[in-house]
Structure formats: C-alpha cells, structure tokens
Amino acid sequence: MNIRKADIAFDYVIKTNERTTMIKIDLITGFLGSGKATFVKKYAKHLRDKGHHIGILENDFGAINVDMMLLQELMGDYCDLEMISGGCDKETHRRRFRTKLIAMAMSGYDRIIVEPSGIYDIDEFFDVLHDEPLDQWYEVGSVIAIVDAQIPDKLSKEADYLLASEAADAGRIILSHTDEASPEQAKAAVKHINRALKQIQCRRHFDENNAGEVLMKSTMQLTKEDMDALMTCGYVSEDFQKMDIGDDEGFKSLFFMNMDISREQLARAAAVLMNDKEIEKKCGHIYRIKGFIQEADGSWLQINAIHGQTTVEPAASGQSVIIVIGEHLDEESIRRELNGSNRQ
C-alpha cells in the first residue's frame, strides 16, 4: 500500500461512523464474449479522468482471471485492481465477495466497479449489498449489461436465462460490436433479449429505438457524453423466475496450462472449436476461448475467440493459459484439438 492510499484508509476508518456519502458501486454484466473487459477499461479511465478514486473488482468463478491481466495498465494512484477467483461453490464465492467488499470499503474509494464472470447470478450482487455492514457503506450506482449485437439467434435455455437475468435489472444495455453487425442483426439481438425475458416471466421489455434503454454503439464509439450518462443510469428492480443451473448441467471453464502451441496452430484450433459443428458434437458447445501463450523470444500473445471471430495479437504480459468456456465440455477432446492431434 502506498503512502497516499494508507492515509486515505486511516482517515476512512476514523470517520466511518460519521460518513455521509455512500460509496457508489457499479455492476457491469455481460454474456460470454460480449466485451465486458473492453468496456470496463474505457469506463474506468473515464471515471479516473474525472478525478474519481476507483477500485475494480474482478469477480470470477474461474481459477485464473485473464481479464484482470488485461486491465493492468489502468493501475495507478487513482485506480486499483482486486480479484476474487477460484473454483469454489456459490456460497463460498459469496462469502469471498462480501469479505472483499468490506476490505475495499476501508480504502477510500469514491466508486467501485464490479466485473463478474459472464456466468453470474445477479442476485448475489444485490443480496450481498443488503448485508450489514455493507448496506451502510455502499449504494448501487449503475447496472450496465453488455450484449453482443451478433448474439446467436438460438441459445440453450440456460444461456437464455443468463442473458435475460443480466438484462432484467440493467439501467442501460450496451449493444456491443454494432460496428460489425447489420442494423437487422442489432434489432434481432434486442428481440432475442425480450424473448428471453418473457421466458423467465419478467415484465421488462426493451425498445430497440429507445436510446435511453439500449445504446447501439460499440465501446470505441462511446462518447464522453455517453459515459456520463452511463455513470448515472441506475438500475431497475425486476422480478423473474429463477433457474437453478447445476454444476453438472451448466457452464464450465476449462484451463489448459503451459501448452506448447504456436500462434498459427492456436488460431486454427480456436476457429475449428468455435465454428465446426462436427467438432462441437465431440467437444461441447464453446462460447469463448481466451488466454495467453508465450513465443520462443519471450513475448506474449493474447487470444480472444468468439463465434465467427478469432484474434491473436501481441500482449504486454501474460500467463501461459488457454481458457475454454462453454456448455457440456469434454476436456480431453478439446485438448486433442488444441494439440492438433486430430488434424493432418
């Protein structure tokens, strides 16, 4: 802890009982591959540039948090990164989330951004903030849902549930990747959200022509005025029918460590895993592949793959891991594809 942060923390502890302003806490949700990390980088920079002292909490069920590595460049006097990770059960994860927020409340932040996994129970966020003493320290700022404008028309019922539950309470939806989608695809994405909301008996309905609810811009197109509006968009409290997604029937994150794989082989394997229907029968339905590999000269490459798009590009730093996220995944079949043993 540097001197400035220690002074802030000490001053906060002394004045906790007389504090009149609550710490605003924002939740940035988004289905797998929607572009949450990209948005969080821009949103956090906007808050920091306005003079806010912010903390970013990467809240992931996975054992390794790749997105946190991508946010390292934001770290400085006015921005800190914290992480919850680990393959733990939901109750343990909730306790870790609560404990982390208690600790962060003592660090003098003006605002905290929570970026959870794309597989996340939104109720955890609201429930934890109602616990004592967090209910005396925090108030919900903005709940922002990131949805890919090119989201597939058909998803599993579990995936549709996650999509709908993340959109239900959002003060604003950002329809990401609209610069790569047609207007028809963007409108179809909003209709998909509404259809998924109806399936969980939620009354929320989004109008694709209402910019106050749905912002049809890619992250890079967002203006300072857009970011100011997002800071104050708030949230909506909606009821819907819960779905209990069991560990054996829902989503998985598989971690492949220290793989000896070239840039070309990785890009080829990712494209096959993401888009080949025959491979899907053996490997399971994959929504996203992300991670890092290290080249022979010591430099790092970052992979980010969603359906229809695979990018492998240089990264300043990394950790030798490839993360595959999806439903009904077969680890050994995926490993064989990554190793290239099924290809000539």
Coordinates of C-alpha atoms in Angstrom, one line a residue:
M1 CA 0.0 0.0 0.0
N2 CA 1.5 3.4 -0.9
I3 CA 1.5 6.4 1.4
R4 CA -1.4 8.1 -0.2
K5 CA -3.6 5.1 0.0
A6 CA -2.6 4.4 3.6
D7 CA -3.5 7.9 4.6
I8 CA -6.9 7.6 2.9
A9 CA -7.6 4.3 4.6
F10 CA -6.7 5.6 8.0
D11 CA -8.8 8.7 7.6
Y12 CA -11.7 6.5 6.4
V13 CA -11.5 4.2 9.4
I14 CA -11.5 7.2 11.8
K15 CA -14.6 8.7 10.1
T16 CA -16.6 5.6 9.2
N17 CA -19.3 6.3 11.8
E18 CA -19.8 9.9 10.6
R19 CA -19.6 9.2 6.9
T20 CA -22.4 10.9 5.0
T21 CA -21.6 9.9 1.4
M22 CA -22.0 6.3 0.4
I23 CA -19.6 4.6 -2.0
K24 CA -21.2 4.0 -5.3
I25 CA -20.8 0.5 -6.7
D26 CA -21.4 -0.3 -10.4
L27 CA -22.1 -3.7 -11.8
I28 CA -21.0 -4.4 -15.4
T29 CA -22.6 -7.7 -16.6
G30 CA -22.4 -9.4 -20.0
F31 CA -22.8 -12.8 -21.5
L32 CA -19.6 -14.6 -22.6
G33 CA -17.6 -12.8 -25.2
S34 CA -19.8 -9.6 -25.2
G35 CA -16.8 -7.3 -24.5
K36 CA -17.1 -6.5 -20.8
A37 CA -13.4 -6.1 -20.2
T38 CA -13.1 -3.7 -23.1
F39 CA -15.9 -1.6 -21.8
V40 CA -14.6 -1.7 -18.2
K41 CA -11.3 -0.3 -19.4
K42 CA -12.9 2.7 -21.1
Y43 CA -15.4 3.2 -18.3
A44 CA -12.7 3.1 -15.6
K45 CA -10.5 5.5 -17.5
H46 CA -13.4 7.9 -17.8
L47 CA -14.1 7.8 -14.1
R48 CA -10.4 8.2 -13.3
D49 CA -10.0 11.2 -15.7
K50 CA -12.9 12.9 -13.8
G51 CA -10.9 12.6 -10.6
H52 CA -12.6 9.6 -9.0
H53 CA -10.5 7.2 -6.9
I54 CA -11.8 3.9 -8.1
G55 CA -11.4 0.2 -7.4
I56 CA -12.2 -2.5 -9.9
L57 CA -13.2 -5.9 -8.5
E58 CA -12.8 -8.7 -11.0
N59 CA -15.3 -11.3 -9.6
D60 CA -14.8 -14.6 -11.5
F61 CA -15.7 -18.2 -10.7
G62 CA -12.6 -19.4 -12.6
A63 CA -9.3 -20.3 -11.1
I64 CA -7.4 -17.7 -13.2
N65 CA -8.7 -14.3 -14.1
V66 CA -7.4 -13.4 -17.6
D67 CA -9.5 -10.1 -17.7
M68 CA -7.6 -8.8 -14.7
M69 CA -4.4 -9.1 -16.6
L70 CA -5.9 -7.1 -19.4
L71 CA -6.7 -4.2 -17.0
Q72 CA -3.2 -3.9 -15.5
E73 CA -2.5 -0.8 -17.5
L74 CA -5.2 1.1 -15.5
M75 CA -3.4 0.6 -12.2
G76 CA -2.1 3.8 -10.6
D77 CA -2.7 6.3 -7.8
Y78 CA -6.4 6.6 -8.7
C79 CA -7.2 3.1 -9.8
D80 CA -6.7 -0.3 -8.0
L81 CA -7.5 -3.8 -9.1
E82 CA -8.8 -6.5 -6.8
M83 CA -9.8 -10.1 -7.6
I84 CA -12.0 -12.9 -6.4
S85 CA -11.3 -16.2 -8.2
G86 CA -11.1 -19.9 -7.5
G87 CA -13.2 -22.9 -8.4
C88 CA -15.4 -22.6 -5.3
D89 CA -19.1 -23.3 -4.7
K90 CA -21.6 -20.4 -4.8
E91 CA -21.8 -19.9 -1.0
T92 CA -18.0 -19.7 -0.7
H93 CA -17.9 -17.3 -3.6
R94 CA -20.5 -15.1 -2.0
R95 CA -18.5 -15.0 1.3
R96 CA -15.4 -14.1 -0.6
F97 CA -17.2 -11.3 -2.4
R98 CA -18.6 -9.9 0.8
T99 CA -15.2 -10.1 2.6
K100 CA -13.5 -8.3 -0.3
L101 CA -16.1 -5.5 -0.3
I102 CA -15.6 -5.0 3.4
A103 CA -11.9 -4.6 2.9
M104 CA -12.4 -2.3 -0.1
A105 CA -14.7 -0.1 1.9
M106 CA -11.7 0.8 4.1
S107 CA -9.6 2.0 1.1
G108 CA -11.2 5.4 0.5
Y109 CA -12.7 4.7 -2.9
D110 CA -15.3 7.0 -4.5
R111 CA -16.6 4.3 -6.8
I112 CA -16.1 0.6 -7.2
I113 CA -16.7 -1.3 -10.5
V114 CA -17.6 -5.0 -10.2
E115 CA -17.0 -7.1 -13.4
P116 CA -18.2 -10.6 -12.8
S117 CA -17.9 -13.7 -14.9
G118 CA -20.2 -14.0 -17.9
I119 CA -21.8 -16.8 -15.9
Y120 CA -23.1 -14.9 -12.8
D121 CA -26.1 -14.9 -10.5
I122 CA -27.1 -11.2 -10.4
D123 CA -29.0 -11.8 -7.1
E124 CA -25.6 -12.3 -5.4
F125 CA -24.7 -8.7 -6.1
F126 CA -27.9 -7.2 -4.6
D127 CA -28.1 -9.7 -1.7
V128 CA -24.6 -9.1 -0.5
L129 CA -25.1 -5.3 -0.6
H130 CA -28.1 -5.7 1.7
D131 CA -25.9 -7.4 4.3
E132 CA -24.7 -5.5 7.3
P133 CA -22.4 -3.5 7.4
L134 CA -22.2 -3.2 3.6
D135 CA -25.7 -1.7 3.5
Q136 CA -24.3 1.3 5.5
W137 CA -21.3 1.8 3.2
Y138 CA -22.4 1.1 -0.4
E139 CA -25.2 2.3 -2.7
V140 CA -25.8 0.8 -6.2
G141 CA -24.7 3.2 -8.8
S142 CA -25.3 1.9 -12.3
V143 CA -26.0 -1.6 -13.6
I144 CA -24.9 -1.9 -17.2
A145 CA -25.4 -5.0 -19.3
I146 CA -23.2 -5.6 -22.4
V147 CA -24.8 -7.7 -25.1
D148 CA -23.2 -8.7 -28.4
A149 CA -25.2 -7.4 -31.3
Q150 CA -24.3 -10.6 -33.2
I151 CA -25.5 -12.9 -30.4
P152 CA -26.7 -16.2 -32.0
D153 CA -30.4 -16.5 -32.6
K154 CA -30.6 -19.8 -30.8
L155 CA -29.1 -20.4 -27.4
S156 CA -29.7 -23.1 -24.8
K157 CA -32.3 -22.4 -22.1
E158 CA -29.6 -22.0 -19.6
A159 CA -27.8 -19.4 -21.8
D160 CA -31.0 -17.6 -22.5
Y161 CA -31.7 -17.5 -18.7
L162 CA -28.3 -15.9 -18.0
L163 CA -28.8 -13.4 -20.9
A164 CA -32.2 -12.4 -19.5
S165 CA -31.3 -12.2 -15.9
E166 CA -28.3 -9.9 -16.7
A167 CA -30.6 -7.6 -18.7
A168 CA -33.5 -7.6 -16.3
D169 CA -32.1 -5.1 -13.8
A170 CA -29.9 -3.1 -16.1
G171 CA -30.2 0.7 -16.2
R172 CA -28.8 0.6 -19.6
I173 CA -27.9 -2.1 -22.2
I174 CA -25.0 -1.5 -24.5
L175 CA -25.2 -3.4 -27.7
S176 CA -21.6 -4.1 -28.4
H177 CA -19.9 -4.9 -31.7
T178 CA -22.6 -2.9 -33.6
D179 CA -19.9 -1.6 -35.9
E180 CA -19.5 -5.2 -37.1
A181 CA -23.3 -6.0 -37.3
S182 CA -26.0 -5.0 -39.6
P183 CA -29.0 -2.9 -38.3
E184 CA -31.1 -6.0 -38.7
Q185 CA -28.8 -8.1 -36.5
A186 CA -28.8 -5.4 -33.9
K187 CA -32.6 -5.3 -33.8
A188 CA -32.7 -9.1 -33.7
A189 CA -30.5 -9.1 -30.7
V190 CA -32.9 -6.8 -28.8
K191 CA -35.8 -9.1 -29.8
H192 CA -33.8 -12.0 -28.5
I193 CA -33.3 -10.3 -25.1
N194 CA -37.1 -9.6 -24.9
R195 CA -37.9 -13.2 -25.9
A196 CA -35.5 -14.5 -23.2
L197 CA -37.1 -12.1 -20.6
K198 CA -40.5 -13.4 -21.4
Q199 CA -39.4 -17.0 -21.0
I200 CA -38.4 -16.2 -17.3
Q201 CA -41.7 -14.4 -16.8
C202 CA -40.1 -11.0 -16.5
R203 CA -42.2 -7.9 -17.4
R204 CA -39.2 -5.9 -18.6
H205 CA -39.2 -5.1 -22.3
F206 CA -36.6 -3.2 -24.3
D207 CA -37.4 -0.9 -27.3
E208 CA -34.6 -1.1 -29.9
N209 CA -35.5 2.5 -30.9
N210 CA -35.1 3.9 -27.3
A211 CA -31.5 5.1 -26.8
G212 CA -32.4 5.7 -23.2
E213 CA -32.6 1.9 -22.7
V214 CA -30.4 0.4 -25.4
L215 CA -27.2 2.1 -26.6
M216 CA -26.4 0.7 -30.1
K217 CA -22.7 1.6 -30.1
S218 CA -19.5 -0.4 -29.9
T219 CA -17.3 0.6 -26.9
M220 CA -14.9 2.5 -29.1
Q221 CA -17.8 4.7 -30.4
L222 CA -18.9 5.8 -26.9
T223 CA -18.5 9.5 -26.3
K224 CA -17.8 11.3 -23.1
E225 CA -21.5 12.3 -23.0
D226 CA -22.4 8.6 -23.3
M227 CA -20.1 7.7 -20.5
D228 CA -21.5 10.5 -18.3
A229 CA -25.0 9.1 -18.9
L230 CA -23.9 5.6 -18.1
M231 CA -22.5 6.8 -14.7
T232 CA -26.0 7.8 -13.7
C233 CA -28.2 5.3 -15.5
G234 CA -29.0 3.5 -12.2
Y235 CA -30.8 0.2 -12.3
V236 CA -34.3 -1.4 -12.4
S237 CA -35.6 -3.8 -9.8
E238 CA -37.4 -6.6 -11.6
D239 CA -38.8 -9.9 -10.6
F240 CA -38.4 -13.1 -12.7
Q241 CA -38.5 -16.8 -12.3
K242 CA -35.1 -18.2 -11.1
M243 CA -33.4 -21.1 -12.7
D244 CA -31.0 -23.3 -10.7
I245 CA -28.2 -24.1 -13.0
G246 CA -26.4 -27.1 -11.5
D247 CA -22.7 -27.7 -11.7
D248 CA -23.2 -30.8 -13.9
E249 CA -25.6 -29.3 -16.4
G250 CA -24.5 -25.7 -16.8
F251 CA -21.4 -24.0 -17.9
K252 CA -17.7 -24.9 -17.4
S253 CA -14.4 -23.1 -17.6
L254 CA -11.5 -25.4 -18.6
F255 CA -8.0 -24.3 -18.1
F256 CA -5.1 -25.6 -20.3
M257 CA -1.8 -24.6 -18.8
N258 CA 1.6 -24.2 -20.4
M259 CA 0.7 -25.6 -23.7
D260 CA 3.4 -25.9 -26.4
I261 CA 1.4 -24.4 -29.2
S262 CA 2.3 -21.9 -32.0
R263 CA 0.4 -18.8 -32.9
E264 CA -0.8 -20.3 -36.2
Q265 CA -1.9 -23.6 -34.5
L266 CA -3.8 -21.8 -31.8
A267 CA -5.7 -19.6 -34.2
R268 CA -6.6 -22.6 -36.4
A269 CA -7.6 -24.7 -33.4
A270 CA -9.8 -21.9 -31.9
A271 CA -11.5 -21.3 -35.2
V272 CA -12.3 -25.0 -35.5
L273 CA -13.5 -25.4 -31.9
M274 CA -15.7 -22.3 -32.2
N275 CA -17.3 -22.9 -35.6
D276 CA -17.1 -26.6 -36.7
K277 CA -20.5 -28.3 -35.9
E278 CA -18.9 -31.8 -36.2
I279 CA -16.2 -30.9 -33.6
E280 CA -18.9 -29.4 -31.4
K281 CA -20.5 -32.9 -31.1
K282 CA -17.3 -34.2 -29.5
C283 CA -16.1 -31.2 -27.6
G284 CA -19.3 -29.5 -26.5
H285 CA -20.7 -26.0 -27.2
I286 CA -18.0 -23.4 -26.8
Y287 CA -18.9 -19.8 -26.3
R288 CA -15.5 -18.3 -25.7
I289 CA -11.7 -19.0 -25.8
K290 CA -9.3 -16.6 -24.2
G291 CA -5.9 -16.6 -22.7
F292 CA -2.2 -16.2 -23.5
I293 CA 0.7 -18.1 -25.0
Q294 CA 4.4 -17.2 -24.9
E295 CA 6.5 -17.2 -28.0
A296 CA 10.1 -18.5 -28.2
D297 CA 11.5 -15.0 -27.9
G298 CA 9.7 -14.5 -24.6
S299 CA 7.0 -12.2 -26.0
W300 CA 3.3 -12.8 -25.2
L301 CA 0.3 -13.3 -27.4
Q302 CA -3.3 -12.9 -26.3
I303 CA -6.1 -14.9 -27.9
N304 CA -9.8 -13.9 -27.8
A305 CA -12.2 -16.0 -29.8
I306 CA -16.0 -15.9 -30.1
H307 CA -18.2 -17.3 -32.8
G308 CA -17.2 -16.0 -36.2
Q309 CA -14.1 -14.1 -34.9
T310 CA -10.7 -15.2 -33.6
T311 CA -8.0 -12.7 -32.8
V312 CA -4.4 -13.5 -31.7
E313 CA -2.4 -10.3 -31.0
P314 CA 0.6 -9.2 -29.0
A315 CA 0.2 -8.5 -25.3
A316 CA 2.5 -6.7 -22.9
S317 CA 2.4 -9.5 -20.4
G318 CA 0.5 -12.7 -19.7
Q319 CA 0.3 -16.1 -18.1
S320 CA 0.6 -19.3 -20.1
V321 CA -3.0 -20.4 -20.0
I322 CA -5.8 -21.0 -22.5
I323 CA -9.3 -20.9 -21.1
V324 CA -12.3 -22.5 -22.9
I325 CA -15.8 -21.6 -21.7
G326 CA -19.0 -23.3 -22.7
E327 CA -21.6 -26.0 -22.0
H328 CA -21.2 -29.8 -21.8
L329 CA -17.4 -29.6 -22.5
D330 CA -15.2 -32.6 -23.0
E331 CA -11.8 -31.7 -21.7
E332 CA -9.8 -34.4 -23.4
S333 CA -11.4 -33.8 -26.8
I334 CA -10.7 -30.1 -26.6
R335 CA -7.1 -30.8 -25.5
R336 CA -6.6 -33.0 -28.6
E337 CA -7.9 -30.2 -30.8
L338 CA -5.6 -27.7 -29.3
N339 CA -2.7 -30.0 -29.6
G340 CA -3.6 -30.6 -33.3
S341 CA -3.6 -34.4 -32.9
N342 CA -6.9 -34.6 -34.9
R343 CA -5.5 -32.7 -37.9
Q344 CA -3.0 -33.6 -40.6

